Structure formats: structure tokens, C-alpha cells
Short mmCIF file of C-alpha atoms and ligand atoms in Angstrom, two decimals:
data_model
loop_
_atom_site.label_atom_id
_atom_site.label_comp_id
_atom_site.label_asym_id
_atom_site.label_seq_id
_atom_site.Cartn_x
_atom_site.Cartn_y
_atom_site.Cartn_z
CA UNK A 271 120.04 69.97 68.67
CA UNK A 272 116.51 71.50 69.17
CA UNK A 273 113.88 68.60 68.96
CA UNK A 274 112.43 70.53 66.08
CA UNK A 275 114.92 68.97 63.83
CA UNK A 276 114.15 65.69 62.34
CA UNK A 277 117.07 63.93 61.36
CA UNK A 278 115.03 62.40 58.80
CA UNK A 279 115.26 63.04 55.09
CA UNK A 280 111.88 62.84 54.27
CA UNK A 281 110.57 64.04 51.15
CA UNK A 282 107.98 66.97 50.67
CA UNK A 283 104.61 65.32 51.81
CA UNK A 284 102.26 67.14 49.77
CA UNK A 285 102.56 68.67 46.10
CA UNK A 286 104.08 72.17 46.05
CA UNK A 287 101.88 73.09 43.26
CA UNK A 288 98.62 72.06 44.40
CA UNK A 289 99.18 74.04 47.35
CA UNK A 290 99.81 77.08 44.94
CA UNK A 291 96.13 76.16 43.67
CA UNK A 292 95.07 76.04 47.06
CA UNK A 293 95.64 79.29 48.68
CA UNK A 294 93.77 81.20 51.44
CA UNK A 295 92.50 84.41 49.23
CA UNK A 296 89.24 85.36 51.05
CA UNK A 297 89.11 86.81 54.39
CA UNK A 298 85.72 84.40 55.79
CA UNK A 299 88.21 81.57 54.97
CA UNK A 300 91.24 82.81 57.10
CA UNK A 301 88.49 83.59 59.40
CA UNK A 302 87.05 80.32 59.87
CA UNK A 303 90.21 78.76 60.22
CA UNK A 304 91.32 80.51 62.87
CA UNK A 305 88.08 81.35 64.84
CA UNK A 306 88.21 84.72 64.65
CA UNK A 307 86.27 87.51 62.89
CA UNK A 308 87.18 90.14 60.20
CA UNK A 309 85.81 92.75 62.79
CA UNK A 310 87.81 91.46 65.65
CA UNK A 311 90.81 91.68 63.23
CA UNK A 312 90.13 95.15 61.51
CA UNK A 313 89.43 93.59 58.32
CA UNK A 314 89.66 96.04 55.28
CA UNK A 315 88.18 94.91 52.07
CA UNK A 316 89.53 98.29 50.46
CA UNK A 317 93.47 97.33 51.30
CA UNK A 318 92.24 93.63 50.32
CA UNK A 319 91.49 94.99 47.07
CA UNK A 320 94.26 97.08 46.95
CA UNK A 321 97.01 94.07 47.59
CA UNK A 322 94.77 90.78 47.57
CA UNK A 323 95.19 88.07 50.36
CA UNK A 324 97.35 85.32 49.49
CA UNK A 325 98.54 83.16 51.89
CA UNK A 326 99.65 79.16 51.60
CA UNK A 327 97.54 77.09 54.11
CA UNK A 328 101.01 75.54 55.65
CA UNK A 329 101.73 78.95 56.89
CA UNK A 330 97.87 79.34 58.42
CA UNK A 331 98.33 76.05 59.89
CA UNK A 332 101.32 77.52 62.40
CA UNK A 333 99.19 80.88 63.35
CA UNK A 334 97.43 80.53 66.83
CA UNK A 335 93.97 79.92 66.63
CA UNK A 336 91.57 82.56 68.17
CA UNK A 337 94.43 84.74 68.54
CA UNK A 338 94.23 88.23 66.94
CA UNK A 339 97.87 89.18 67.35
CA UNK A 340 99.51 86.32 66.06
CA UNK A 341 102.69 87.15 64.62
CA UNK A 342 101.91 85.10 61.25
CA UNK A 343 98.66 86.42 61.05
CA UNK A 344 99.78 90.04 61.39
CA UNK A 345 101.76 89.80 58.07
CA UNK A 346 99.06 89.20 56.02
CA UNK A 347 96.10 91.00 57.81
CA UNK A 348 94.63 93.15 55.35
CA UNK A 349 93.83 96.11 57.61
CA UNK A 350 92.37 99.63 57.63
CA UNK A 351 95.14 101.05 58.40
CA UNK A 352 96.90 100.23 55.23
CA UNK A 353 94.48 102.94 53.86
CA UNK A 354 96.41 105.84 55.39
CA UNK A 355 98.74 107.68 54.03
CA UNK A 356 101.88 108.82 55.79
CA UNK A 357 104.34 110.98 55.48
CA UNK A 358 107.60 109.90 54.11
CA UNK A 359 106.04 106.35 52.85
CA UNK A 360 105.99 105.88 48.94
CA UNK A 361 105.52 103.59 46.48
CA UNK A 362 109.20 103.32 45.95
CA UNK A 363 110.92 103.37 48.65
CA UNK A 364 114.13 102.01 48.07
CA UNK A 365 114.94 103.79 44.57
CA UNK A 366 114.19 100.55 42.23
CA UNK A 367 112.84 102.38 39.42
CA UNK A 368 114.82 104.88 37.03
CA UNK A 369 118.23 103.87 36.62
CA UNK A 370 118.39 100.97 39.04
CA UNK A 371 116.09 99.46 36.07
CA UNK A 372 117.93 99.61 33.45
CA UNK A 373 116.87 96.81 31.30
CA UNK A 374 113.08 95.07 32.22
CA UNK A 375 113.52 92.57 34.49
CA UNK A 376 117.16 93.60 35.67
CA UNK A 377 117.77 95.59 38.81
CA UNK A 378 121.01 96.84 38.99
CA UNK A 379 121.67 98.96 42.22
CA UNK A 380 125.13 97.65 43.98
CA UNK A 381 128.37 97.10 42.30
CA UNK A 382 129.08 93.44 41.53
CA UNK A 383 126.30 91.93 41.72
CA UNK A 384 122.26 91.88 39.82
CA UNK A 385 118.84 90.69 40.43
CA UNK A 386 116.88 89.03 37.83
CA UNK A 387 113.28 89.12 38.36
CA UNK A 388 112.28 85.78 37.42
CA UNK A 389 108.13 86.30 38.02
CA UNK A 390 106.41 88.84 39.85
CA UNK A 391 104.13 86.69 42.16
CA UNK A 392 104.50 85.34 45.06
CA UNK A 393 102.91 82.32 47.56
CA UNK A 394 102.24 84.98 50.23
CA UNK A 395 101.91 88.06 49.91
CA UNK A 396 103.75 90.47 52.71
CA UNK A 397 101.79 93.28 53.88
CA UNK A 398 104.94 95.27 54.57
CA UNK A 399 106.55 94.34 51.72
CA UNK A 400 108.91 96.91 49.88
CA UNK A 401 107.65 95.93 46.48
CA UNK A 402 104.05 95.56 46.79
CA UNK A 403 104.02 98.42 44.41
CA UNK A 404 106.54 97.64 41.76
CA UNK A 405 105.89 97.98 38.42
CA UNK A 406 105.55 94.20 37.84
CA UNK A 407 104.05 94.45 34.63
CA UNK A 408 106.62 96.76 33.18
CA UNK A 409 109.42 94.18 34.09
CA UNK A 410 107.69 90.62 32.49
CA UNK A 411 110.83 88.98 32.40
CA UNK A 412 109.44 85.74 30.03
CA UNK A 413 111.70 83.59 27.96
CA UNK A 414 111.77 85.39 24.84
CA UNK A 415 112.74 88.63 27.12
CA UNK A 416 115.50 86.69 28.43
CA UNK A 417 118.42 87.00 26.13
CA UNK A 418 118.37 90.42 26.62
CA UNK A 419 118.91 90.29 29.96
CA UNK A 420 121.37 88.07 29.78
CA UNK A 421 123.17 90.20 27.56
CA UNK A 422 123.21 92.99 29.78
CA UNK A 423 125.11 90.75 32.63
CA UNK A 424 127.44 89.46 30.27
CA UNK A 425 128.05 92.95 29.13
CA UNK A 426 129.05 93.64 32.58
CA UNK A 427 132.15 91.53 33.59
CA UNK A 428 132.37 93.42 37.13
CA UNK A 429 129.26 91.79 37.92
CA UNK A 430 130.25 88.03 39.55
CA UNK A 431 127.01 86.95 41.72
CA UNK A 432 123.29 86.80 39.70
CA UNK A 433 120.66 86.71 42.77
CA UNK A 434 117.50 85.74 41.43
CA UNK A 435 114.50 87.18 42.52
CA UNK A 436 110.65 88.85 42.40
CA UNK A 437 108.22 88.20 43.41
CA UNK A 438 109.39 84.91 44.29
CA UNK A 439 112.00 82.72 42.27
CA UNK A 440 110.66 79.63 43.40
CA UNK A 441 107.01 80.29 42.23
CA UNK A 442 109.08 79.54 38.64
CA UNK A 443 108.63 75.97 37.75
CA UNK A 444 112.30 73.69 38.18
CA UNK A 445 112.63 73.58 34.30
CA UNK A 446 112.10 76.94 33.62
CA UNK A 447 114.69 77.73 36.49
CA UNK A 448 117.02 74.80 34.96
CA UNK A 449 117.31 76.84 31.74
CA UNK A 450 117.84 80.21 33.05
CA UNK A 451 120.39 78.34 35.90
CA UNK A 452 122.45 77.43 32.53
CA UNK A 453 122.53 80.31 31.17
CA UNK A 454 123.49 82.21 33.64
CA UNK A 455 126.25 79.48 34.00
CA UNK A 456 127.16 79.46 30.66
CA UNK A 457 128.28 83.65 31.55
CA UNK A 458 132.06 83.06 32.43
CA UNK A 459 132.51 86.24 34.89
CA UNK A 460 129.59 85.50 37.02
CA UNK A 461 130.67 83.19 40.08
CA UNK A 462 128.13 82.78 42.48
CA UNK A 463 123.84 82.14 42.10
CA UNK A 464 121.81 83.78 44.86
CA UNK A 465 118.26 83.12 45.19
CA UNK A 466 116.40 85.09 47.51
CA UNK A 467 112.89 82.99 48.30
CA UNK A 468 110.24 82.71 51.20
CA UNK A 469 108.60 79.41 49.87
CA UNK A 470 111.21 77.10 51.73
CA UNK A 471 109.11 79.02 54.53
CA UNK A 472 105.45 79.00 53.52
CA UNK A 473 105.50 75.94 51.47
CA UNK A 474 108.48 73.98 52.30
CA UNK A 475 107.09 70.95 50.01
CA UNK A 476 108.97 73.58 47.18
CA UNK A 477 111.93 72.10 47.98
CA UNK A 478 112.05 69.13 45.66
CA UNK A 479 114.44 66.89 44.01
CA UNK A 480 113.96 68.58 40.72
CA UNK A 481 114.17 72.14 42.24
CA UNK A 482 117.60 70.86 43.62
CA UNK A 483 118.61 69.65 40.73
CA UNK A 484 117.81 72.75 38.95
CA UNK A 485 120.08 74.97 41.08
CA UNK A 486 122.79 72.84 40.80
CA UNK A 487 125.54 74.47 38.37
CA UNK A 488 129.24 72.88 38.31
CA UNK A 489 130.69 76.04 38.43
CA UNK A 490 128.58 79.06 40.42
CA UNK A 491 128.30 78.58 43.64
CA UNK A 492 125.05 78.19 45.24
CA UNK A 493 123.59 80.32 47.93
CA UNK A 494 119.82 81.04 48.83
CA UNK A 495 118.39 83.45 51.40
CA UNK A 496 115.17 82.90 52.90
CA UNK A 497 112.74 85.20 54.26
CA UNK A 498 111.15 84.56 57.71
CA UNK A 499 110.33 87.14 60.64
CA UNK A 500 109.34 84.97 63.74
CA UNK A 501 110.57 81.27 64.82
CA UNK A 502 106.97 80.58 64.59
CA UNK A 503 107.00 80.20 60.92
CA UNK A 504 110.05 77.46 61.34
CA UNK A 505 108.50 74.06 61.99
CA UNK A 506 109.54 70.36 61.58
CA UNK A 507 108.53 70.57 57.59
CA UNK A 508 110.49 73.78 57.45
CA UNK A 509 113.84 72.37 58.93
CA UNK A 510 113.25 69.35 57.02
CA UNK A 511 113.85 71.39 53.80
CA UNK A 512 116.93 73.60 55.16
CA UNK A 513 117.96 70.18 55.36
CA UNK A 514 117.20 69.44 51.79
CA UNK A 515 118.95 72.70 50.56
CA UNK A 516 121.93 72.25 52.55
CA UNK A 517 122.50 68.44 52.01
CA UNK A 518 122.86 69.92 47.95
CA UNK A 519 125.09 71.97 48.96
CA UNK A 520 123.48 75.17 48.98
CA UNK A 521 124.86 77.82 51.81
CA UNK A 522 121.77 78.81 53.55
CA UNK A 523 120.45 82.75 54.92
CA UNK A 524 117.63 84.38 56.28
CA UNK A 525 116.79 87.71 55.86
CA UNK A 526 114.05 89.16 58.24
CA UNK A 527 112.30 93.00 58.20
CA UNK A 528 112.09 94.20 61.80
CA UNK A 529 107.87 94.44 62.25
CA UNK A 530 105.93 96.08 64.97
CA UNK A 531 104.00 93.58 67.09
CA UNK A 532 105.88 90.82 65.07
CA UNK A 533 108.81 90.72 65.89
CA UNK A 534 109.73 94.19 67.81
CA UNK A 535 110.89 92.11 71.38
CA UNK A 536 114.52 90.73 72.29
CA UNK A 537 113.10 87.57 73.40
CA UNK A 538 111.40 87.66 70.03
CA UNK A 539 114.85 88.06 67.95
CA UNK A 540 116.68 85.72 70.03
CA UNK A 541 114.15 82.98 69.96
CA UNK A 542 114.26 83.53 65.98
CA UNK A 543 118.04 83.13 65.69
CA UNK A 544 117.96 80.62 68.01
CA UNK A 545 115.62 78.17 65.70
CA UNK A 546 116.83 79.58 62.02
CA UNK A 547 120.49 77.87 63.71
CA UNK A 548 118.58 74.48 65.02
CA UNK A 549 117.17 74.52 61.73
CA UNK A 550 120.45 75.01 59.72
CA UNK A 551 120.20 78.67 58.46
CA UNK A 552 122.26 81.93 59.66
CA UNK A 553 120.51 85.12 60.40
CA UNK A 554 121.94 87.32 57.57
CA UNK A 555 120.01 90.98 57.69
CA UNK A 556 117.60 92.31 60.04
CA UNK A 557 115.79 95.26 57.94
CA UNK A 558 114.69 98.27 59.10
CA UNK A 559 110.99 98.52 57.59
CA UNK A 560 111.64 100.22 54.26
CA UNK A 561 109.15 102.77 53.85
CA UNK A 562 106.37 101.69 51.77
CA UNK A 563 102.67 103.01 51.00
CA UNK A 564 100.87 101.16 53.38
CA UNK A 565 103.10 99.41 55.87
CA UNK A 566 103.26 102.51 58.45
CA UNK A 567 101.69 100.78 61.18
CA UNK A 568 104.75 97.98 61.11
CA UNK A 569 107.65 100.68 61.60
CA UNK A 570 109.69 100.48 64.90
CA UNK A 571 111.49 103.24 65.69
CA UNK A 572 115.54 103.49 64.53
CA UNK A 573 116.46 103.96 68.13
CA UNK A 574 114.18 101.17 69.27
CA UNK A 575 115.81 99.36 66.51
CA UNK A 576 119.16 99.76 67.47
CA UNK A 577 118.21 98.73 71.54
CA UNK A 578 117.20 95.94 69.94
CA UNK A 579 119.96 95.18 68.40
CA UNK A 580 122.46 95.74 71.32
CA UNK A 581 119.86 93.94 73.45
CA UNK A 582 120.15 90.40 70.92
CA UNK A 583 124.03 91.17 70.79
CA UNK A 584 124.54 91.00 74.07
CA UNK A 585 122.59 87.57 74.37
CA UNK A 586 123.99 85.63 71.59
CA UNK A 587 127.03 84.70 70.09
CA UNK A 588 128.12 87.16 67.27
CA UNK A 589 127.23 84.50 64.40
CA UNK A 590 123.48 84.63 65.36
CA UNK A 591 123.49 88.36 65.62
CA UNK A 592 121.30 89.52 62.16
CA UNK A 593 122.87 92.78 60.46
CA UNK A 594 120.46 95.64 61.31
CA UNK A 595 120.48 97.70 57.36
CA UNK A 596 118.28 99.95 56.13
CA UNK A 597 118.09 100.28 52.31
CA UNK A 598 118.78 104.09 51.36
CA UNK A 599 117.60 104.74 47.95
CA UNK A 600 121.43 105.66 45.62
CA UNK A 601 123.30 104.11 48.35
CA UNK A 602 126.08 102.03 47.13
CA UNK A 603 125.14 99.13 49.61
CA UNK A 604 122.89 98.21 52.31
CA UNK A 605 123.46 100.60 55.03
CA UNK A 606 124.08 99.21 58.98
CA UNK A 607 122.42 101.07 61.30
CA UNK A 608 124.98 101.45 63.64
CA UNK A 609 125.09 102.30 67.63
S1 SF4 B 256 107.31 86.90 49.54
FE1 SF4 B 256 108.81 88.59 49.41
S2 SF4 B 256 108.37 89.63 47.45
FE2 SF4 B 256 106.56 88.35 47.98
S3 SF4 B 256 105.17 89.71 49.11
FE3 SF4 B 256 106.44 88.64 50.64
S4 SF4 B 256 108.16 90.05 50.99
FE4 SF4 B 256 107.20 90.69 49.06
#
């Protein structure tokens, strides 16, 4: 086992919440921490203003100081070139408005299963991410909108898994989460709870007692993906909480978006497989950048993609290899994006 994992159980050292108070949201702060300058990382104040900065100070804390291209750093750079437009990007790029939306809160796109946006925010925010233009505020999904939405799943007895989502799930406080756990519980047909989070990453001090006691249903079965790109972002604090979520029983993923000058290397891939396993989490889905307003400059190639992909298969055993999908707008499922 890697030394990276403590075989310790120790609890979360420092409040989750006060490091929710205490994010990095001004680029002279991520600055100074990290010795650099916003003109030696292509600062952009317009595509700050456009998607603010938010990022937890954990997640600083494991980016190389004084170095411009650090992986971590990369994801939440505000840069000019965020500005541009290009052709094919859109606000929606993976068809979740319109009829994937049927109900506020409620995205409904493959058979089987739903997401429930539980909040809209987030710890960090993703410069790539897919949603970073969703219509948050048309989807509030606050307790008094939640029998609704509750009806429409147990309206639906084909649909058996509930994944719970945003924003960020976890950003929800444990009672809050408690209740909604129960009720979705309480809905006979649905089997399994999915939550798909990156706070276990950026502020692994989420993963609490309480918060395990809030997922814990006697009936669904629990399963939570995480979101991390680079085994950078996995540290001793990090693996400490896998060990957390597992220990409750909770079958652990990770989901990770294929990034240019993140992530866009064999060694790269392999060396994140390698430490989500140490840690106690199986690579799940490696994404193919979806294709959103603002995140051109992160797309690799499809056929670079799929190298890639041969290139990690060939080095690992099949249980580490990630999925490489691509999310096609009306497509009944995630789509592989095969040799
Ligand atoms: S945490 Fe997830 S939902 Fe939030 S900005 Fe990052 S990728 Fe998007």
C-alpha cells in the first residue's frame, strides 16, 4: 500500500464549514500564495467576472508554488482565453435543458435512473465545467419545492437509482441531506443513492460523522462518485476520507474530464489511477471535455484521446482503466469512445 495511506482513522481536522467561509475568491490572494503573478498566469478579470474564483484553500495548499502550469492551478485559472468564442462550444452542451428538465430541479436524461439537484453551488468552481452555465436559478430545488420532485420519481417506477447532484450535494448541510435521504428512501422502486461530489477532494474535512450518518439508508444502497483530474489533488487528508466513506459502507468512484495540460499524458493517467486505488476509489469515467462556452483551450483531441486511452490500457490492469465517454446531447447513455 502506497505510503500515502494512513491507516489511521482520524477525524476531519478542521471544520468543513469554516473552510466554506474561507475560500480563495480574489486573484492577488491565489497570487500571493503561490508566488506568482496574475500577468505571469494570464489573469482575466472579465472571465473572473464572468464565473468568479472559488477555490477551498486545502486544494491551493497541494498546487506547486511558483509554478504557472500546475495542474490544480490550471482548473481554476481564470484566463483570457475563456473570453473566446469557438465554434461548436455552447452554453449547453450536453442537452440538459428542454425535456431533460422536466420538473425544476430534476434532470431526467437516461432510462432508470435521475439527478436531483440538491443546490447549485459549489466549493470550487471548475473552469471547464459542463454546467457553468446552467440555469441554476430556474432549478432552486428548496424544501418546499421538494415534494414535487419527489413526486415525479415516484411517478416513475422504472426509475431505481436517485444520484444526487448540482452544483455540489455535499455543499447541503447533513440534516438537510438526512431528510431528503428519507424521502427518497421512503420511494419503494428506487434501490440505489448516488451522490456525485468533489468536496471529499477539495475539502475532505466534509466527510463527517453526521454526513455519514446522513447517507446511511437501510434499504438503498449507497454509492458516491468523486470528481478529481490529477493524483495531485489526492493527499493523506484525502485518502483519509475515502477511508471514512468506505468504512460506512459506501462503494466509492471517480469520475475525471480529460484536460489539456492537466491531465493530457499517459504517465499522467496512470499515476492518477494508480493513487485513486492506494487511496480506495476506482477510476469510473474518463470524459471527453464536453463542449462548453469557455473551456476551448482544455479540449484534447478525440484521437489523442483514444491514444491515450490504449496507451493507460496497455499499462494497467483492466480495473484501473477509466471509461473514455463523451456525453452526446439525446443519447440514451454515456457514449464510449471507442478504438
Ligand atoms: S465541482 Fe463539479 S459542478 Fe462544481 S464547478 Fe466543479 S465540475 Fe462543476
Amino acid at each position: 500500500m502506497s505510503s500515502l495511506i494512513s491507516l489511521t482513522q482520524a477525524q476531519p481536522v478542521a471544520d468543513w464549514r469554516s473552510a466554506m467561509g474561507d475560500l480563495v475568491t480574489q486573484a492577488k490572494d491565489l497570487c500571493a500564495a503561490l508566488a506568482l503573478t496574475p500577468e505571469a498566469l494570464g489573469w482575466s478579470d472579465e472571465a473572473m467576472q464572468a464565473f468568479p474564483l472559488r477555490v477551498p484553500r486545502a486544494f491551493v495548499a497541494r498546487m506547486r508554488v511558483g509554478d504557472a502550469k500546475d495542474p490544480l492551478l490550471l482548473q481554476v485559472l481564470a484566463g483570457a482565453q475563456e473570453m473566446q468564442t469557438s465554434d461548436g462550444f455552447s452554453a449547453d452542451p450536453t442537452g440538459e435543458t428542454g425535456t431533460a428538465n422536466p420538473h425544476p430541479g430534476i434532470l431526467h436524461k437516461y432510462s432508470g435512473r435521475v439527478l436531483l439537484i440538491v443546490t447549485g453551488s459549489c466549493a470550487i468552481h471548475c473552469r471547464y465545467c459542463f454546467r457553468r452555465h446552467f440555469p441554476y436559478a430556474d432549478n432552486q430545488n428548496s424544501r418546499s419545492e421538494w415534494p414535487a420532485a419527489l413526486a415525479y420519481i415516484a411517478n416513475d417506477s422504472s426509475i431505481s437509482e436517485v444520484i444526487l447532484s448540482g452544483g455540489d450535494p455535499l455543499v447541503a448541510g447533513d440534516s438537510q441531506l438526512a431528510e431528503l435521504v428519507s424521502l427518497i428512501g421512503a420511494i419503494g422502486h428506487v434501490r440505489r443513492l448516488r451522490v456525485h461530489t468533489r468536496l471529499p477532494i477539495v475539502i475532505p474535512s466534509r466527510v463527517t460523522q453526521g454526513l455519514l450518518e446522513a447517507l446511511r439508508h437501510p434499504r438503498l444502497q449507497s454509492v458516491m462518485v468523486v470528481h478529481s483530474n490529477h493524483a495531485n489533488e489526492i493527499d493523506d487528508e484525502v485518502a483519509e476520507a475515502f477511508s471514512r466513506l468506505r468504512t460506512a459502507g459506501i462503494t466509492l468512484f471517480n469520475q475525471s474530464v480529460l484536460l489539456k495540460g492537466v491531465n493530457d499524458s499517459a504517465d499522467a493517467l496512470v499515476a492518477l489511477s494508480e493513487r485513486l486505488f492506494a487511496a480506495g476509489a476506482l477510476p469510473y469515467y474518463l470524459h471527453q471535455l464536453d463542449r462548453v462556452q469557455g473551456a476551448a483551450h482544455f479540449e484534447v483531441s478525440a484521437e489523442h484521446s483514444r491514444a491515450l486511452q490504449r496507451e493507460i490500457a496497455a499499462r494497467l490492469p483492466g480495473y484501473l482503466v477509466p471509461q473514455l465517454v463523451q456525453d452526446v446531447a439525446g443519447a440514451p447513455s454515456k457514449m464510449p469512445l471507442t478504438h
